[in-house]
Coordinates of C-alpha atoms in Angstrom, one line a residue:
P658 CA 4.4 -3.5 -4.7
G659 CA 4.7 -2.5 -8.0
K660 CA 2.0 -5.1 -9.3
K661 CA -0.7 -3.9 -12.1
V662 CA -4.5 -4.7 -11.0
L663 CA -7.5 -4.4 -13.5
I664 CA -10.7 -4.2 -11.9
V665 CA -13.9 -4.9 -14.2
Y666 CA -16.8 -3.8 -12.3
A667 CA -20.3 -4.0 -13.4
H668 CA -22.9 -2.5 -10.8
Q669 CA -24.9 0.5 -12.3
E670 CA -24.9 2.6 -8.7
P671 CA -21.5 3.8 -7.1
K672 CA -23.3 3.9 -3.6
S673 CA -24.1 -0.1 -3.8
F674 CA -22.5 -2.5 -1.9
N675 CA -20.5 -3.6 -4.7
G676 CA -19.6 0.2 -5.1
S677 CA -18.0 -0.1 -1.6
L678 CA -16.2 -3.2 -2.5
L679 CA -14.5 -1.7 -5.4
K680 CA -13.6 1.8 -3.6
I681 CA -12.1 -0.5 -0.8
A682 CA -10.3 -2.6 -3.2
V683 CA -8.7 0.8 -5.2
E684 CA -7.6 2.2 -1.8
E685 CA -6.1 -0.9 -0.6
L686 CA -3.9 -1.8 -3.2
T687 CA -3.2 1.7 -4.0
K688 CA -1.7 1.9 -0.7
Q689 CA 0.2 -1.4 -1.5
G690 CA 2.0 0.7 -4.0
C691 CA 0.0 -1.3 -6.8
R692 CA -1.3 0.2 -9.9
V693 CA -4.8 0.0 -10.5
T694 CA -7.0 0.5 -13.2
V695 CA -10.8 0.1 -13.2
S696 CA -13.1 -0.6 -16.2
D697 CA -16.1 0.6 -15.2
L698 CA -18.5 -1.1 -17.4
Y699 CA -21.9 0.5 -17.2
A700 CA -20.1 4.0 -16.5
M701 CA -18.2 3.2 -19.7
Q702 CA -21.6 2.0 -21.6
F703 CA -19.7 -0.9 -22.4
E704 CA -21.1 -2.8 -25.6
P705 CA -22.0 -6.5 -24.4
R706 CA -22.7 -7.7 -27.8
A707 CA -20.7 -9.0 -30.1
T708 CA -21.1 -7.9 -33.6
R709 CA -19.5 -7.1 -37.0
N710 CA -18.8 -3.8 -35.7
D711 CA -16.0 -5.2 -33.8
I712 CA -14.1 -5.8 -36.6
V713 CA -12.4 -2.5 -38.5
G714 CA -12.0 -3.2 -42.1
P715 CA -13.1 -5.4 -44.5
L716 CA -14.1 -9.1 -42.9
H717 CA -11.6 -12.3 -43.7
N718 CA -14.9 -13.7 -45.1
S719 CA -17.3 -11.5 -46.6
E720 CA -19.8 -14.2 -47.9
E721 CA -20.7 -15.9 -44.2
F722 CA -20.1 -14.0 -40.6
N723 CA -18.4 -16.0 -38.2
Y724 CA -17.5 -13.8 -35.1
G725 CA -15.0 -16.1 -33.9
V726 CA -13.1 -16.2 -37.0
E727 CA -13.5 -12.8 -37.8
T728 CA -12.0 -11.5 -34.2
W729 CA -9.1 -13.7 -34.6
E730 CA -8.1 -12.6 -38.2
A731 CA -8.8 -9.1 -37.0
Y732 CA -6.5 -9.5 -33.9
K733 CA -3.7 -11.0 -36.1
R734 CA -3.8 -7.9 -38.3
G735 CA -4.4 -5.1 -35.7
G736 CA -8.3 -4.7 -37.1
L737 CA -10.2 -5.0 -33.7
S738 CA -12.3 -2.1 -32.7
K739 CA -10.6 0.7 -30.2
D740 CA -12.9 -0.1 -27.5
L741 CA -11.5 -3.8 -27.4
V742 CA -7.9 -3.0 -28.3
E743 CA -8.0 -0.5 -25.0
E744 CA -9.5 -3.5 -22.8
Q745 CA -6.8 -6.0 -24.1
K746 CA -4.1 -3.7 -23.3
K747 CA -5.5 -3.3 -19.9
V748 CA -5.6 -7.2 -19.4
Q749 CA -2.1 -7.3 -21.0
E750 CA -0.9 -5.1 -18.3
A751 CA -2.4 -6.3 -15.5
D752 CA -0.8 -9.1 -13.1
L753 CA -3.9 -9.6 -11.4
L754 CA -7.9 -9.6 -12.7
I755 CA -10.3 -8.9 -10.2
F756 CA -14.0 -9.1 -11.4
Q757 CA -16.5 -7.1 -8.9
F758 CA -20.4 -8.0 -9.8
P759 CA -23.7 -8.8 -8.4
L760 CA -24.8 -12.4 -8.8
F761 CA -27.4 -12.7 -11.7
W762 CA -29.0 -15.9 -12.3
F763 CA -26.5 -17.9 -11.2
S764 CA -24.0 -15.8 -13.0
M765 CA -22.4 -12.9 -14.0
P766 CA -24.4 -9.6 -15.4
A767 CA -24.8 -9.6 -19.3
I768 CA -22.6 -6.4 -19.7
L769 CA -19.8 -8.3 -17.7
K770 CA -20.3 -11.8 -19.8
G771 CA -20.2 -9.3 -22.8
W772 CA -16.7 -8.0 -21.8
M773 CA -15.6 -11.8 -21.6
D774 CA -17.2 -12.4 -24.9
R775 CA -15.6 -9.8 -26.7
V776 CA -12.1 -9.2 -24.9
L777 CA -10.9 -12.3 -24.7
V778 CA -10.9 -13.2 -28.1
Q779 CA -9.1 -16.1 -29.7
G780 CA -5.2 -15.2 -30.6
F781 CA -5.3 -13.0 -27.6
A782 CA -6.6 -15.0 -24.6
Y783 CA -6.3 -18.4 -26.1
D784 CA -5.3 -20.6 -29.2
L785 CA -6.9 -24.0 -29.6
S786 CA -3.8 -25.7 -29.7
K787 CA -2.7 -23.4 -26.1
S788 CA -5.6 -23.5 -23.6
Y789 CA -6.0 -24.0 -19.8
D790 CA -2.3 -24.3 -18.1
G791 CA -0.9 -23.6 -21.7
G792 CA -3.5 -20.6 -22.3
L793 CA -2.2 -17.2 -23.8
L794 CA -2.7 -15.3 -20.4
Q795 CA -0.3 -17.4 -18.3
D796 CA 1.3 -15.6 -15.2
K797 CA -1.7 -13.6 -14.4
L798 CA -4.1 -14.2 -11.5
S799 CA -7.8 -13.4 -11.1
L800 CA -10.5 -13.0 -8.5
F801 CA -14.1 -13.1 -8.8
S802 CA -15.7 -11.0 -5.7
F803 CA -19.4 -10.7 -5.9
T804 CA -22.5 -10.4 -4.1
T805 CA -25.5 -12.6 -4.0
G806 CA -29.5 -12.1 -3.0
G807 CA -29.8 -15.7 -1.2
T808 CA -28.2 -16.5 1.9
K809 CA -25.1 -19.0 2.5
E810 CA -27.5 -21.2 3.6
K811 CA -30.0 -21.2 0.7
Y812 CA -27.1 -21.8 -1.6
A813 CA -26.1 -25.0 1.0
T814 CA -29.8 -26.4 0.3
R815 CA -29.7 -26.1 -3.2
G816 CA -26.3 -27.4 -4.1
D817 CA -22.5 -26.0 -3.9
V818 CA -22.3 -22.3 -4.9
R819 CA -18.9 -23.7 -6.6
Y820 CA -20.8 -25.5 -9.0
L821 CA -21.7 -22.0 -10.8
L822 CA -18.1 -21.2 -10.5
W823 CA -17.1 -23.7 -12.9
P824 CA -18.1 -21.9 -16.2
M825 CA -17.1 -18.4 -14.6
Q826 CA -13.6 -19.7 -13.3
H827 CA -12.7 -22.8 -15.3
G828 CA -14.5 -22.3 -18.6
I829 CA -13.2 -18.6 -19.2
M830 CA -10.2 -17.6 -16.9
H831 CA -8.6 -21.1 -16.3
F832 CA -9.3 -21.8 -20.1
C833 CA -7.3 -18.5 -20.9
G834 CA -4.3 -19.6 -18.8
V835 CA -5.0 -17.4 -16.0
K836 CA -4.6 -18.5 -12.5
V837 CA -7.8 -18.4 -10.0
L838 CA -7.7 -17.5 -6.7
E839 CA -10.2 -18.4 -4.2
P840 CA -13.6 -16.5 -4.8
H841 CA -14.5 -13.6 -2.6
I842 CA -18.4 -13.9 -1.6
C843 CA -20.4 -11.8 0.0
Y844 CA -23.9 -13.4 1.0
A845 CA -27.3 -11.4 0.6
P846 CA -25.7 -8.2 2.0
E847 CA -29.1 -6.1 1.4
Y848 CA -30.6 -8.6 4.0
V849 CA -28.2 -8.4 6.7
S850 CA -27.6 -5.9 9.4
E851 CA -25.3 -2.5 9.0
E852 CA -23.4 -4.2 11.2
K853 CA -22.7 -7.5 9.3
R854 CA -22.3 -5.5 6.4
K855 CA -19.6 -3.3 8.0
E856 CA -17.7 -6.9 8.7
M857 CA -18.1 -8.0 5.2
L858 CA -16.1 -4.5 4.3
T859 CA -13.6 -5.1 7.1
A860 CA -13.3 -8.9 5.9
W861 CA -12.7 -7.7 2.6
T862 CA -9.8 -5.2 3.3
Q863 CA -8.1 -7.7 5.5
R864 CA -8.0 -9.9 2.8
L865 CA -6.4 -7.6 0.5
K866 CA -4.0 -7.2 2.7
T867 CA -2.2 -10.2 2.1
L868 CA -3.9 -11.1 -1.4
W869 CA -0.1 -11.7 -3.0
K870 CA 0.5 -14.5 0.0
E871 CA -2.4 -16.6 -1.5
E872 CA -1.9 -19.6 -3.4
P873 CA -4.5 -20.2 -6.7
I874 CA -6.9 -22.8 -6.2
N875 CA -6.7 -26.0 -7.8
C876 CA -8.5 -25.6 -10.6
T877 CA -10.1 -29.3 -11.0
P878 CA -13.2 -30.6 -11.5
E879 CA -12.4 -31.8 -7.9
W880 CA -12.5 -28.3 -6.3
Y881 CA -16.3 -27.5 -8.0
F882 CA -17.9 -31.0 -7.8
K883 CA -16.3 -32.7 -4.7

């Protein structure tokens, strides 16, 4: 109780299955006494592109634009754009980050990838000497909850679904020092029966009830590629 949760949600339709998963998470975690904040990226019309607009005021090097360098310098002097500062504050305060989205082309939707690109800047989320277990966002947990178009069997025949999680869980979250909980995957909800969908929603509710007792995964290549 008293934990703070940020749900970064990337789906255009509130009545979607992702919308139902979001609603359940907000209700269940609030019931537990958690403070839940939602960044509904499509509703916010979140800008996914990393551009010069992310830096307020003069550039560190006006001769040649380097996004990584400029955002790092801007972060240090408090010169990042307002939308980024707001998202970073939400991340900073959160004990748990839940990412809720439909899988697009074996990855996250562009709007969510853009959130990662723009919000998790150097100096805030990592430093080159402080990454992975030494990353700047230690003591936080993350959970990727997503839906797929393909069935579990389809993913099994084409290589493990865990391969897809390597860039997201290891390459972003673990790199920033965030611990990673087992992903929550709802396979092909639009192709199953209404009953099966209800079962999926119930399973998510049940999992959330004991979420804080879970141990993070061991974020090593073995977990992903064994």
